[in-house]
JSON list of C-alpha atoms in Angstrom, two decimals:
[
{"chain": "A", "resi": 1, "resn": "UNK", "atom": "CA", "xyz": [-16.84, -5.25, -13.91]},
{"chain": "A", "resi": 2, "resn": "UNK", "atom": "CA", "xyz": [-20.28, -5.90, -12.54]},
{"chain": "A", "resi": 3, "resn": "UNK", "atom": "CA", "xyz": [-20.99, -2.53, -10.96]},
{"chain": "A", "resi": 4, "resn": "UNK", "atom": "CA", "xyz": [-24.40, -3.31, -9.45]},
{"chain": "A", "resi": 5, "resn": "UNK", "atom": "CA", "xyz": [-23.13, -6.50, -7.82]},
{"chain": "A", "resi": 6, "resn": "UNK", "atom": "CA", "xyz": [-20.01, -4.71, -6.59]},
{"chain": "A", "resi": 7, "resn": "UNK", "atom": "CA", "xyz": [-22.06, -1.91, -5.02]},
{"chain": "A", "resi": 8, "resn": "UNK", "atom": "CA", "xyz": [-24.36, -4.37, -3.28]},
{"chain": "A", "resi": 9, "resn": "UNK", "atom": "CA", "xyz": [-21.41, -6.37, -1.93]},
{"chain": "A", "resi": 10, "resn": "UNK", "atom": "CA", "xyz": [-19.61, -3.18, -0.91]},
{"chain": "A", "resi": 11, "resn": "UNK", "atom": "CA", "xyz": [-22.59, -2.00, 1.12]},
{"chain": "A", "resi": 12, "resn": "UNK", "atom": "CA", "xyz": [-22.96, -5.45, 2.69]},
{"chain": "A", "resi": 13, "resn": "UNK", "atom": "CA", "xyz": [-19.25, -5.47, 3.58]},
{"chain": "A", "resi": 14, "resn": "UNK", "atom": "CA", "xyz": [-19.56, -2.08, 5.27]},
{"chain": "A", "resi": 15, "resn": "UNK", "atom": "CA", "xyz": [-22.79, -3.03, 7.09]},
{"chain": "A", "resi": 16, "resn": "UNK", "atom": "CA", "xyz": [-21.54, -6.39, 8.36]},
{"chain": "A", "resi": 17, "resn": "UNK", "atom": "CA", "xyz": [-18.21, -4.87, 9.44]},
{"chain": "A", "resi": 18, "resn": "UNK", "atom": "CA", "xyz": [-20.12, -2.25, 11.43]},
{"chain": "A", "resi": 19, "resn": "UNK", "atom": "CA", "xyz": [-22.44, -4.85, 13.01]},
{"chain": "A", "resi": 20, "resn": "UNK", "atom": "CA", "xyz": [-19.63, -7.26, 13.91]},
{"chain": "A", "resi": 21, "resn": "UNK", "atom": "CA", "xyz": [-17.52, -4.41, 15.34]},
{"chain": "A", "resi": 22, "resn": "UNK", "atom": "CA", "xyz": [-20.35, -3.20, 17.56]},
{"chain": "A", "resi": 23, "resn": "UNK", "atom": "CA", "xyz": [-21.24, -6.70, 18.76]},
{"chain": "A", "resi": 24, "resn": "UNK", "atom": "CA", "xyz": [-17.70, -7.73, 19.71]},
{"chain": "A", "resi": 25, "resn": "UNK", "atom": "CA", "xyz": [-16.29, -4.37, 20.79]},
{"chain": "A", "resi": 26, "resn": "UNK", "atom": "CA", "xyz": [-17.38, -4.55, 24.48]},
{"chain": "A", "resi": 27, "resn": "UNK", "atom": "CA", "xyz": [-16.05, -8.10, 24.85]},
{"chain": "A", "resi": 28, "resn": "UNK", "atom": "CA", "xyz": [-12.65, -7.29, 23.40]},
{"chain": "A", "resi": 29, "resn": "UNK", "atom": "CA", "xyz": [-12.26, -3.90, 25.07]},
{"chain": "A", "resi": 30, "resn": "UNK", "atom": "CA", "xyz": [-12.81, -5.43, 28.51]},
{"chain": "A", "resi": 31, "resn": "UNK", "atom": "CA", "xyz": [-10.40, -8.33, 27.94]},
{"chain": "A", "resi": 32, "resn": "UNK", "atom": "CA", "xyz": [-7.63, -6.73, 25.87]},
{"chain": "A", "resi": 33, "resn": "UNK", "atom": "CA", "xyz": [-6.52, -3.32, 27.04]},
{"chain": "A", "resi": 34, "resn": "UNK", "atom": "CA", "xyz": [-5.85, -0.67, 24.36]},
{"chain": "A", "resi": 35, "resn": "UNK", "atom": "CA", "xyz": [-6.02, -3.02, 21.41]},
{"chain": "A", "resi": 36, "resn": "UNK", "atom": "CA", "xyz": [-8.42, -2.47, 18.54]},
{"chain": "A", "resi": 37, "resn": "UNK", "atom": "CA", "xyz": [-8.26, -5.69, 16.57]},
{"chain": "A", "resi": 38, "resn": "UNK", "atom": "CA", "xyz": [-11.97, -6.22, 15.93]},
{"chain": "A", "resi": 39, "resn": "UNK", "atom": "CA", "xyz": [-12.38, -3.79, 13.02]},
{"chain": "A", "resi": 40, "resn": "UNK", "atom": "CA", "xyz": [-9.45, -5.10, 10.91]},
{"chain": "A", "resi": 41, "resn": "UNK", "atom": "CA", "xyz": [-10.38, -8.69, 11.69]},
{"chain": "A", "resi": 42, "resn": "UNK", "atom": "CA", "xyz": [-14.00, -8.16, 10.71]},
{"chain": "A", "resi": 43, "resn": "UNK", "atom": "CA", "xyz": [-12.92, -6.39, 7.50]},
{"chain": "A", "resi": 44, "resn": "UNK", "atom": "CA", "xyz": [-10.71, -9.37, 6.63]},
{"chain": "A", "resi": 45, "resn": "UNK", "atom": "CA", "xyz": [-13.41, -11.99, 7.24]},
{"chain": "A", "resi": 46, "resn": "UNK", "atom": "CA", "xyz": [-16.29, -10.14, 5.60]},
{"chain": "A", "resi": 47, "resn": "UNK", "atom": "CA", "xyz": [-14.25, -8.94, 2.61]},
{"chain": "A", "resi": 48, "resn": "UNK", "atom": "CA", "xyz": [-12.88, -12.43, 2.11]},
{"chain": "A", "resi": 49, "resn": "UNK", "atom": "CA", "xyz": [-16.37, -13.90, 2.00]},
{"chain": "A", "resi": 50, "resn": "UNK", "atom": "CA", "xyz": [-17.90, -11.31, -0.33]},
{"chain": "A", "resi": 51, "resn": "UNK", "atom": "CA", "xyz": [-14.70, -11.08, -2.37]},
{"chain": "A", "resi": 52, "resn": "UNK", "atom": "CA", "xyz": [-14.99, -14.78, -3.17]},
{"chain": "A", "resi": 53, "resn": "UNK", "atom": "CA", "xyz": [-18.62, -14.32, -4.18]},
{"chain": "A", "resi": 54, "resn": "UNK", "atom": "CA", "xyz": [-17.68, -11.36, -6.38]},
{"chain": "A", "resi": 55, "resn": "UNK", "atom": "CA", "xyz": [-14.59, -12.87, -8.06]},
{"chain": "A", "resi": 56, "resn": "UNK", "atom": "CA", "xyz": [-16.17, -16.20, -8.94]},
{"chain": "A", "resi": 57, "resn": "UNK", "atom": "CA", "xyz": [-18.47, -14.43, -11.43]},
{"chain": "A", "resi": 58, "resn": "UNK", "atom": "CA", "xyz": [-15.51, -13.75, -13.74]},
{"chain": "A", "resi": 59, "resn": "UNK", "atom": "CA", "xyz": [-13.69, -16.18, -16.01]},
{"chain": "A", "resi": 60, "resn": "UNK", "atom": "CA", "xyz": [-11.00, -13.87, -17.43]},
{"chain": "A", "resi": 61, "resn": "UNK", "atom": "CA", "xyz": [-8.73, -11.20, -15.93]},
{"chain": "A", "resi": 62, "resn": "UNK", "atom": "CA", "xyz": [-9.57, -12.13, -12.35]},
{"chain": "A", "resi": 63, "resn": "UNK", "atom": "CA", "xyz": [-6.64, -10.19, -10.91]},
{"chain": "A", "resi": 64, "resn": "UNK", "atom": "CA", "xyz": [-7.73, -6.97, -12.66]},
{"chain": "A", "resi": 65, "resn": "UNK", "atom": "CA", "xyz": [-11.32, -7.57, -11.56]},
{"chain": "A", "resi": 66, "resn": "UNK", "atom": "CA", "xyz": [-10.08, -8.17, -8.02]},
{"chain": "A", "resi": 67, "resn": "UNK", "atom": "CA", "xyz": [-8.27, -4.83, -8.03]},
{"chain": "A", "resi": 68, "resn": "UNK", "atom": "CA", "xyz": [-11.32, -3.06, -9.49]},
{"chain": "A", "resi": 69, "resn": "UNK", "atom": "CA", "xyz": [-13.58, -4.73, -6.93]},
{"chain": "A", "resi": 70, "resn": "UNK", "atom": "CA", "xyz": [-11.23, -3.76, -4.09]},
{"chain": "A", "resi": 71, "resn": "UNK", "atom": "CA", "xyz": [-11.19, -0.14, -5.22]},
{"chain": "A", "resi": 72, "resn": "UNK", "atom": "CA", "xyz": [-15.00, -0.15, -5.49]},
{"chain": "A", "resi": 73, "resn": "UNK", "atom": "CA", "xyz": [-15.40, -1.73, -2.04]},
{"chain": "A", "resi": 74, "resn": "UNK", "atom": "CA", "xyz": [-13.02, 0.86, -0.54]},
{"chain": "A", "resi": 75, "resn": "UNK", "atom": "CA", "xyz": [-14.85, 3.78, -2.15]},
{"chain": "A", "resi": 76, "resn": "UNK", "atom": "CA", "xyz": [-18.20, 2.48, -0.92]},
{"chain": "A", "resi": 77, "resn": "UNK", "atom": "CA", "xyz": [-16.78, 2.06, 2.60]},
{"chain": "A", "resi": 78, "resn": "UNK", "atom": "CA", "xyz": [-15.50, 5.64, 2.63]},
{"chain": "A", "resi": 79, "resn": "UNK", "atom": "CA", "xyz": [-18.81, 7.00, 1.29]},
{"chain": "A", "resi": 80, "resn": "UNK", "atom": "CA", "xyz": [-20.86, 5.05, 3.88]},
{"chain": "A", "resi": 81, "resn": "UNK", "atom": "CA", "xyz": [-18.54, 6.21, 6.67]},
{"chain": "A", "resi": 82, "resn": "UNK", "atom": "CA", "xyz": [-18.93, 9.81, 5.56]},
{"chain": "A", "resi": 83, "resn": "UNK", "atom": "CA", "xyz": [-22.72, 9.58, 5.25]},
{"chain": "A", "resi": 84, "resn": "UNK", "atom": "CA", "xyz": [-23.41, 7.81, 8.52]},
{"chain": "A", "resi": 85, "resn": "UNK", "atom": "CA", "xyz": [-20.60, 8.84, 10.89]},
{"chain": "A", "resi": 86, "resn": "UNK", "atom": "CA", "xyz": [-18.34, 11.69, 9.79]},
{"chain": "A", "resi": 87, "resn": "UNK", "atom": "CA", "xyz": [-20.82, 14.26, 8.43]},
{"chain": "A", "resi": 88, "resn": "UNK", "atom": "CA", "xyz": [-23.45, 13.76, 11.20]},
{"chain": "A", "resi": 89, "resn": "UNK", "atom": "CA", "xyz": [-20.58, 13.65, 13.76]},
{"chain": "A", "resi": 90, "resn": "UNK", "atom": "CA", "xyz": [-21.67, 10.31, 15.27]},
{"chain": "A", "resi": 91, "resn": "UNK", "atom": "CA", "xyz": [-18.96, 8.62, 17.28]},
{"chain": "A", "resi": 92, "resn": "UNK", "atom": "CA", "xyz": [-18.17, 5.02, 16.45]},
{"chain": "A", "resi": 93, "resn": "UNK", "atom": "CA", "xyz": [-15.33, 2.52, 16.80]},
{"chain": "A", "resi": 94, "resn": "UNK", "atom": "CA", "xyz": [-14.91, 2.52, 13.02]},
{"chain": "A", "resi": 95, "resn": "UNK", "atom": "CA", "xyz": [-13.98, 6.19, 12.92]},
{"chain": "A", "resi": 96, "resn": "UNK", "atom": "CA", "xyz": [-12.19, 6.69, 16.23]},
{"chain": "A", "resi": 97, "resn": "UNK", "atom": "CA", "xyz": [-9.02, 7.35, 14.20]},
{"chain": "A", "resi": 98, "resn": "UNK", "atom": "CA", "xyz": [-10.53, 7.95, 10.76]},
{"chain": "A", "resi": 99, "resn": "UNK", "atom": "CA", "xyz": [-7.42, 8.63, 8.59]},
{"chain": "A", "resi": 100, "resn": "UNK", "atom": "CA", "xyz": [-5.76, 5.49, 9.95]},
{"chain": "A", "resi": 101, "resn": "UNK", "atom": "CA", "xyz": [-9.02, 3.55, 9.37]},
{"chain": "A", "resi": 102, "resn": "UNK", "atom": "CA", "xyz": [-9.10, 4.61, 5.71]},
{"chain": "A", "resi": 103, "resn": "UNK", "atom": "CA", "xyz": [-5.49, 3.60, 5.13]},
{"chain": "A", "resi": 104, "resn": "UNK", "atom": "CA", "xyz": [-5.58, 0.15, 6.71]},
{"chain": "A", "resi": 105, "resn": "UNK", "atom": "CA", "xyz": [-9.08, -0.61, 5.42]},
{"chain": "A", "resi": 106, "resn": "UNK", "atom": "CA", "xyz": [-8.06, 0.23, 1.85]},
{"chain": "A", "resi": 107, "resn": "UNK", "atom": "CA", "xyz": [-4.83, -1.77, 2.08]},
{"chain": "A", "resi": 108, "resn": "UNK", "atom": "CA", "xyz": [-6.58, -4.81, 3.57]},
{"chain": "A", "resi": 109, "resn": "UNK", "atom": "CA", "xyz": [-9.42, -4.77, 1.03]},
{"chain": "A", "resi": 110, "resn": "UNK", "atom": "CA", "xyz": [-7.09, -4.33, -1.96]},
{"chain": "A", "resi": 111, "resn": "UNK", "atom": "CA", "xyz": [-4.77, -7.12, -0.81]},
{"chain": "A", "resi": 112, "resn": "UNK", "atom": "CA", "xyz": [-7.64, -9.54, -0.19]},
{"chain": "A", "resi": 113, "resn": "UNK", "atom": "CA", "xyz": [-9.47, -8.92, -3.46]},
{"chain": "A", "resi": 114, "resn": "UNK", "atom": "CA", "xyz": [-6.27, -8.96, -5.52]},
{"chain": "A", "resi": 115, "resn": "UNK", "atom": "CA", "xyz": [-5.16, -12.23, -3.92]},
{"chain": "A", "resi": 116, "resn": "UNK", "atom": "CA", "xyz": [-8.58, -13.74, -4.50]},
{"chain": "A", "resi": 117, "resn": "UNK", "atom": "CA", "xyz": [-8.35, -12.72, -8.15]},
{"chain": "A", "resi": 118, "resn": "UNK", "atom": "CA", "xyz": [-4.90, -14.27, -8.39]},
{"chain": "A", "resi": 119, "resn": "UNK", "atom": "CA", "xyz": [-6.08, -17.50, -6.78]},
{"chain": "A", "resi": 120, "resn": "UNK", "atom": "CA", "xyz": [-9.15, -17.61, -9.02]},
{"chain": "A", "resi": 121, "resn": "UNK", "atom": "CA", "xyz": [-7.04, -17.65, -12.17]},
{"chain": "A", "resi": 122, "resn": "UNK", "atom": "CA", "xyz": [-4.89, -20.58, -11.01]},
{"chain": "A", "resi": 123, "resn": "UNK", "atom": "CA", "xyz": [-5.64, -24.07, -12.20]},
{"chain": "A", "resi": 124, "resn": "UNK", "atom": "CA", "xyz": [-5.58, -26.22, -9.10]},
{"chain": "A", "resi": 125, "resn": "UNK", "atom": "CA", "xyz": [-5.82, -29.98, -9.44]},
{"chain": "A", "resi": 126, "resn": "UNK", "atom": "CA", "xyz": [-6.46, -31.96, -6.30]},
{"chain": "A", "resi": 127, "resn": "UNK", "atom": "CA", "xyz": [-5.68, -35.65, -6.48]}
]
């Protein structure tokens, strides 16, 4: 596991998820009533991108590294949420329902990074 790279990518995932959520929140809230789809969608896109960058540095045990990376990304997300929003009591779309946010964010990140690790170990031949 490349801890330094994982921490950098984890912070970037959290930061870009926050930025994307705040940019698109007013547009979606006005057009779709009572639906919060921006945060999970941004987590999927950003984690997919940085997960690919993280997993391609490994040549063996990609699935295990994907799980480890997913756990690291989830821990960093929780720590950043606590530091910037929960402890200072700042309101944000990311923590409007914080326990639910932690559960779906962790599930999404672990599924994406594990699948990326699984796909990285496959030998794909395109003709």
